[in-house]
Amino acid sequence: MVIRRIRRLVRLVVPYPRDLSLAWSTIKGRKGGFVGSFVAIAAGSAVITACGTLLVSGLGTGVAPERYSGTAVVLGGQQSFRLDETSQVRYSERVTLPVDKVAAVAAVPGVRSAIGDVNVEVSVLTSNGDTVPGPDGFPVFGHGWSAAALAPFRVRDGRAPAAPDEVVLDADLAARGGVSLDETVRLVVGSIPSSYRVVGTAAIQGNGLDRQSAVFVTDDQAARLSGRPDRVDAVGVLAAPGATPEQLAERITAAVPGVLAHTGTGRGDVEFLDVGAARSLVVETAASFGGTMVLIVVFVVASTLALSVRQRRRELALLRAIGATPQQIHWMIGAEMTVVSSVGAVVGAAPGVALAFVMRGVFVLAGVMPPDFRMRVGLLPVLASLVLCMTSARLAGWLVARRVAKVSPVEALGDATVEPTKIGWVRLIIGVVLIPLGLLLTFGNAVSPGDSAADTAGSAVLVFVVALGCLGPQLLRGAIVLFGSRLNRQSTASGFLAQANARTNSKRFSSATIPLAMGVTLAAVQVFGASTAIAGAQHQLEDGLRADHVLTASSGAGVSPGVVDAVRGVPGVAVVTPVARMQVLLTFPSEDSTATKVFAAQGVEPERLSETMDLAVDQGDIAELHGEAVALSRVAAQTVRARVGGTVDLRLGDGTLVAPRVVAIYENGLGFGDVVLPNDLVVAHTTARVDAAVLIRSVDGTDPQALADALRGVVARYPTVQVGDRQTFLAAPGPGGSGDWALNLLFQTVLLGYIAIAVVNTLVMATTARVREFAMLQLIGASRNQLHAMMNGEARLVVFSALLFGSLATIPPLIGISLGLTQSPVPSISLTGLSAIVAITVALSWGAIRVATRYALRQAPVDAIGGRE
């Protein structure tokens, strides 16, 4: 008995060859009935394969090192903060190492030499004032000459630098600028230019620099230019004969605490911070979005299979009536799903790889991935997609086969004649319970304070979407009763038939309408949630920015603090406020443990701050922003549960842990960032040690043009600094970065694209399956025009119901998002976005129904009435 049960269980999971042979025969005989399931699985496989390819690329590839190409091991600081065992957050600034680590590493057995390296971003100006660019817009970095051995660079012409005012250029940079030996160039560090004599050019043997340019000065001069003479950015290790990189990495990390060893391609993560950040982002987003898509694929495939099984009710009922057992029904449907899902998953793999490269392109356009980040295409993502799709299809097939398999043969035949109108009580209860739960998540600010209130309100949309899925047939039946007569004239035969069909076959209608409503809900929350945040930030910026003029950097890392002192003495200048930016991490109590969130921060000087930047302070005094002090936005303060006078655990952009005292809480966090720190504290812990901008407020009555001319005259000795008006600051990327919106748009587009495919797929399946119904209506006197009019009436019901249910499910989350972000219950609704959602909804549903109707009416009624169900 036990062995028999085990065999039955195994057969449910792994079909026998004869089951697969029978399934293949069934599929060949009913191609139309399985096309919908095949399309849903193939599209799902493409998305999962794309996410898997991105994930594998993030874990195993990157950008090969250039200046560190000659090293065995590269040592860097801990560039990430680990949130838990599976996730971590990258610091936005470079984490440096103490200079004494170099000697400690050099003493490890197997190390031939250890060389400390610093990276100082510079702008190179020729004698006639032209800026020499890096390759393809990449930056130029200055280093100490000893670090040239890490590539290794060899002197091609001239000699190595020996005096503080001597420099060696990489050969490609010298060629691009037309610079020759003994010529004088200016190196601009931050905004401060200094003159150097070119004493040599150098090149890497057999290779060039593709994503940077290098200039070399003496080691002492490089340390002075970096502003951190006691720190190094990285330590390059040259191996002694017989020592492998892996062995050296283990020895060094065991002997020297506080360093991370990188070998192979991982060396590029230390050399290029953007590569390490991109790898981390790709892994995190691909894993998160891929997991979400697996759930969506399961839902869509299950919905498609349910429709397919309902269309085969008579066939399955007949099988039960002639003696087929429930196990045989399960075996048959399981074998069919195995064949369809395996073929669909394989077919979707190639488009999935192409989709991965498209997604990579969007990452690059958004500025969160370097253009030379390599993709790794392999079999692992395809195999993972195959397993997930087959498992999803088998699970969905088992769920939809349960109802047919468990009823008696007599009940099966009777049930096949009329579509059931009631939904299960468990499904009904779940749908009803989810509505108040979604409202609680949306408006329960006491449960989800701060930015979690907006995030939770946005996440609550998934609860309403699931509620729609559970209550769909009942909701659709109610909408037909209330609005059906207004959408379709009952005086006409086509209008009467459209409403009667929709009322009688509400389950069939809901299988197409509810996914469409879900797509409307998800699209509306994404589009209008983003527009609410953008409009709120823009409003706060425009109202809060009081500066008349803005200084920014045309090239290089930013504006040096020395420029601030220079412009303060200009006649007509009332207030000067330097603004530095970084991302910080706040750690705070959360339930039984702690949580850490990333916030956009800016560093300012508090003196007369409200005259250049109005943060709308609600509590405390921004004038106390000195030393280890911090001001938080209302959203951030609520999130971390901070109060004026208390302290917070804050990690600066380079990982430095501080515990500043909260001196103020303000409202305009969307426009100016959620964290405000003293300017000198932020500048000291940024990689380049510069400001992003300088805000200038003029004395009342000062001529703006005259002041602008005076400012240009003062900053003329700073070649990379330019004078602009307040629009320069308004148009610059916000403190939160400019790439997040693009990534959200990318993933939502992929998600909604898959839902659109599923909706069209379902509508086509539901319509083309009515061939015999259309034939019978024609035989009893209905014309083809009347049938088209009937289907137009049904399309109106589908479109109206989808927009109605989607709008109802969208309203609470949008109100919650708006309350959480702006304290206003009125979200910002984009007319363009609204029109696009309505147009796409109409095009998808109406277009699919019209095309499918034409296909279903292609046969003569006499031939179609006797055809297959």
Tab-separated table of N, CA and C in Angstrom, residues 34-87:
chain	number	residue	atom	x	y	z
A	34	PHE	N	-4.109	25.069	-25.992
A	34	PHE	CA	-2.867	25.136	-25.219
A	34	PHE	C	-1.985	26.313	-25.621
A	35	VAL	N	-2.363	27.041	-26.661
A	35	VAL	CA	-1.544	28.167	-27.097
A	35	VAL	C	-1.455	29.224	-25.998
A	36	GLY	N	-2.575	29.489	-25.330
A	36	GLY	CA	-2.581	30.502	-24.283
A	36	GLY	C	-1.626	30.163	-23.156
A	37	SER	N	-1.662	28.918	-22.686
A	37	SER	CA	-0.750	28.497	-21.622
A	37	SER	C	0.695	28.571	-22.094
A	38	PHE	N	0.937	28.167	-23.331
A	38	PHE	CA	2.286	28.211	-23.884
A	38	PHE	C	2.821	29.648	-23.927
A	39	VAL	N	2.003	30.597	-24.374
A	39	VAL	CA	2.433	31.996	-24.459
A	39	VAL	C	2.734	32.546	-23.071
A	40	ALA	N	1.851	32.245	-22.094
A	40	ALA	CA	2.070	32.740	-20.733
A	40	ALA	C	3.373	32.206	-20.155
A	41	ILE	N	3.644	30.920	-20.373
A	41	ILE	CA	4.867	30.316	-19.834
A	41	ILE	C	6.092	30.836	-20.561
A	42	ALA	N	6.026	30.967	-21.885
A	42	ALA	CA	7.176	31.459	-22.646
A	42	ALA	C	7.531	32.887	-22.242
A	43	ALA	N	6.520	33.739	-22.091
A	43	ALA	CA	6.789	35.121	-21.677
A	43	ALA	C	7.360	35.161	-20.260
A	44	GLY	N	6.804	34.328	-19.370
A	44	GLY	CA	7.345	34.267	-18.013
A	44	GLY	C	8.770	33.765	-18.001
A	45	SER	N	9.068	32.773	-18.839
A	45	SER	CA	10.431	32.251	-18.930
A	45	SER	C	11.394	33.330	-19.403
A	46	ALA	N	10.965	34.164	-20.334
A	46	ALA	CA	11.839	35.229	-20.834
A	46	ALA	C	12.198	36.202	-19.721
A	47	VAL	N	11.212	36.584	-18.923
A	47	VAL	CA	11.481	37.547	-17.846
A	47	VAL	C	12.373	36.925	-16.770
A	48	ILE	N	12.082	35.672	-16.390
A	48	ILE	CA	12.888	35.007	-15.362
A	48	ILE	C	14.314	34.785	-15.860
A	49	THR	N	14.474	34.396	-17.132
A	49	THR	CA	15.812	34.217	-17.695
A	49	THR	C	16.580	35.531	-17.701
A	50	ALA	N	15.899	36.630	-18.021
A	50	ALA	CA	16.558	37.943	-18.016
A	50	ALA	C	17.046	38.302	-16.616
A	51	CYS	N	16.191	38.101	-15.617
A	51	CYS	CA	16.595	38.403	-14.233
A	51	CYS	C	17.735	37.490	-13.796
A	52	GLY	N	17.675	36.219	-14.182
A	52	GLY	CA	18.739	35.287	-13.830
A	52	GLY	C	20.055	35.655	-14.479
A	53	THR	N	20.016	36.092	-15.737
A	53	THR	CA	21.239	36.499	-16.425
A	53	THR	C	21.857	37.721	-15.755
A	54	LEU	N	21.017	38.689	-15.376
A	54	LEU	CA	21.527	39.856	-14.658
A	54	LEU	C	22.121	39.458	-13.314
A	55	LEU	N	21.450	38.532	-12.624
A	55	LEU	CA	21.933	38.098	-11.311
A	55	LEU	C	23.294	37.411	-11.432
A	56	VAL	N	23.423	36.490	-12.382
A	56	VAL	CA	24.697	35.785	-12.573
A	56	VAL	C	25.788	36.765	-12.988
A	57	SER	N	25.440	37.740	-13.827
A	57	SER	CA	26.428	38.733	-14.246
A	57	SER	C	26.896	39.567	-13.065
A	58	GLY	N	25.958	39.954	-12.197
A	58	GLY	CA	26.338	40.732	-11.028
A	58	GLY	C	27.205	39.961	-10.062
A	59	LEU	N	26.963	38.657	-9.943
A	59	LEU	CA	27.741	37.844	-9.010
A	59	LEU	C	29.117	37.478	-9.555
A	60	GLY	N	29.222	37.308	-10.870
A	60	GLY	CA	30.445	36.719	-11.378
A	60	GLY	C	31.230	37.518	-12.382
A	61	THR	N	30.802	38.733	-12.694
A	61	THR	CA	31.551	39.494	-13.696
A	61	THR	C	31.724	40.915	-13.216
A	62	GLY	N	32.081	41.801	-14.080
A	62	GLY	CA	32.334	43.181	-13.701
A	62	GLY	C	33.190	43.833	-14.758
A	63	VAL	N	34.182	44.602	-14.327
A	63	VAL	CA	35.106	45.269	-15.242
A	63	VAL	C	36.517	44.900	-14.821
A	64	ALA	N	37.324	44.477	-15.757
A	64	ALA	CA	38.700	44.081	-15.456
A	64	ALA	C	39.504	45.284	-14.987
A	65	PRO	N	40.434	45.089	-14.061
A	65	PRO	CA	41.265	46.203	-13.573
A	65	PRO	C	42.181	46.720	-14.675
A	66	GLU	N	42.558	47.982	-14.553
A	66	GLU	CA	43.480	48.594	-15.515
A	66	GLU	C	44.784	48.983	-14.811
A	67	ARG	N	44.737	49.970	-13.942
A	67	ARG	CA	45.968	50.360	-13.246
A	67	ARG	C	46.424	49.294	-12.255
A	68	TYR	N	45.509	48.403	-11.839
A	68	TYR	CA	45.886	47.333	-10.915
A	68	TYR	C	46.055	45.992	-11.633
A	69	SER	N	46.205	46.044	-12.946
A	69	SER	CA	46.258	44.793	-13.713
A	69	SER	C	47.507	43.978	-13.414
A	70	GLY	N	48.569	44.605	-12.908
A	70	GLY	CA	49.792	43.879	-12.615
A	70	GLY	C	49.858	43.330	-11.208
A	71	THR	N	48.836	43.538	-10.418
A	71	THR	CA	48.839	43.078	-9.029
A	71	THR	C	48.303	41.660	-8.928
A	72	ALA	N	48.694	40.980	-7.840
A	72	ALA	CA	48.101	39.681	-7.528
A	72	ALA	C	46.857	39.864	-6.669
A	73	VAL	N	46.943	40.804	-5.727
A	73	VAL	CA	45.844	41.075	-4.804
A	73	VAL	C	45.736	42.584	-4.635
A	74	VAL	N	44.514	43.080	-4.545
A	74	VAL	CA	44.272	44.486	-4.226
A	74	VAL	C	43.469	44.536	-2.934
A	75	LEU	N	43.927	45.346	-1.989
A	75	LEU	CA	43.282	45.463	-0.688
A	75	LEU	C	42.539	46.790	-0.604
A	76	GLY	N	41.313	46.727	-0.124
A	76	GLY	CA	40.514	47.924	0.064
A	76	GLY	C	39.787	47.877	1.389
A	77	GLY	N	39.099	48.949	1.703
A	77	GLY	CA	38.315	48.992	2.925
A	77	GLY	C	36.988	48.270	2.750
A	78	GLN	N	36.262	48.130	3.855
A	78	GLN	CA	34.935	47.514	3.828
A	78	GLN	C	33.977	48.521	3.197
A	79	GLN	N	33.685	48.342	1.906
A	79	GLN	CA	32.935	49.326	1.140
A	79	GLN	C	31.429	49.163	1.283
A	80	SER	N	30.991	48.166	2.039
A	80	SER	CA	29.556	47.905	2.187
A	80	SER	C	29.212	47.732	3.658
A	81	PHE	N	27.992	48.076	3.988
A	81	PHE	CA	27.451	47.819	5.316
A	81	PHE	C	26.458	46.674	5.192
A	82	ARG	N	26.695	45.614	5.930
A	82	ARG	CA	25.860	44.421	5.823
A	82	ARG	C	24.603	44.591	6.665
A	83	LEU	N	23.465	44.517	5.991
A	83	LEU	CA	22.185	44.633	6.690
A	83	LEU	C	21.831	43.338	7.402
A	84	ASP	N	22.039	42.210	6.719
A	84	ASP	CA	21.800	40.898	7.300
A	84	ASP	C	22.661	39.902	6.537
A	85	GLU	N	22.329	38.615	6.660
A	85	GLU	CA	23.145	37.580	6.032
A	85	GLU	C	23.066	37.613	4.512
A	86	THR	N	22.010	38.211	3.968
A	86	THR	CA	21.791	38.121	2.517
A	86	THR	C	21.870	39.460	1.791
A	87	SER	N	21.868	40.586	2.486
A	87	SER	CA	21.831	41.870	1.800
A	87	SER	C	22.789	42.855	2.454
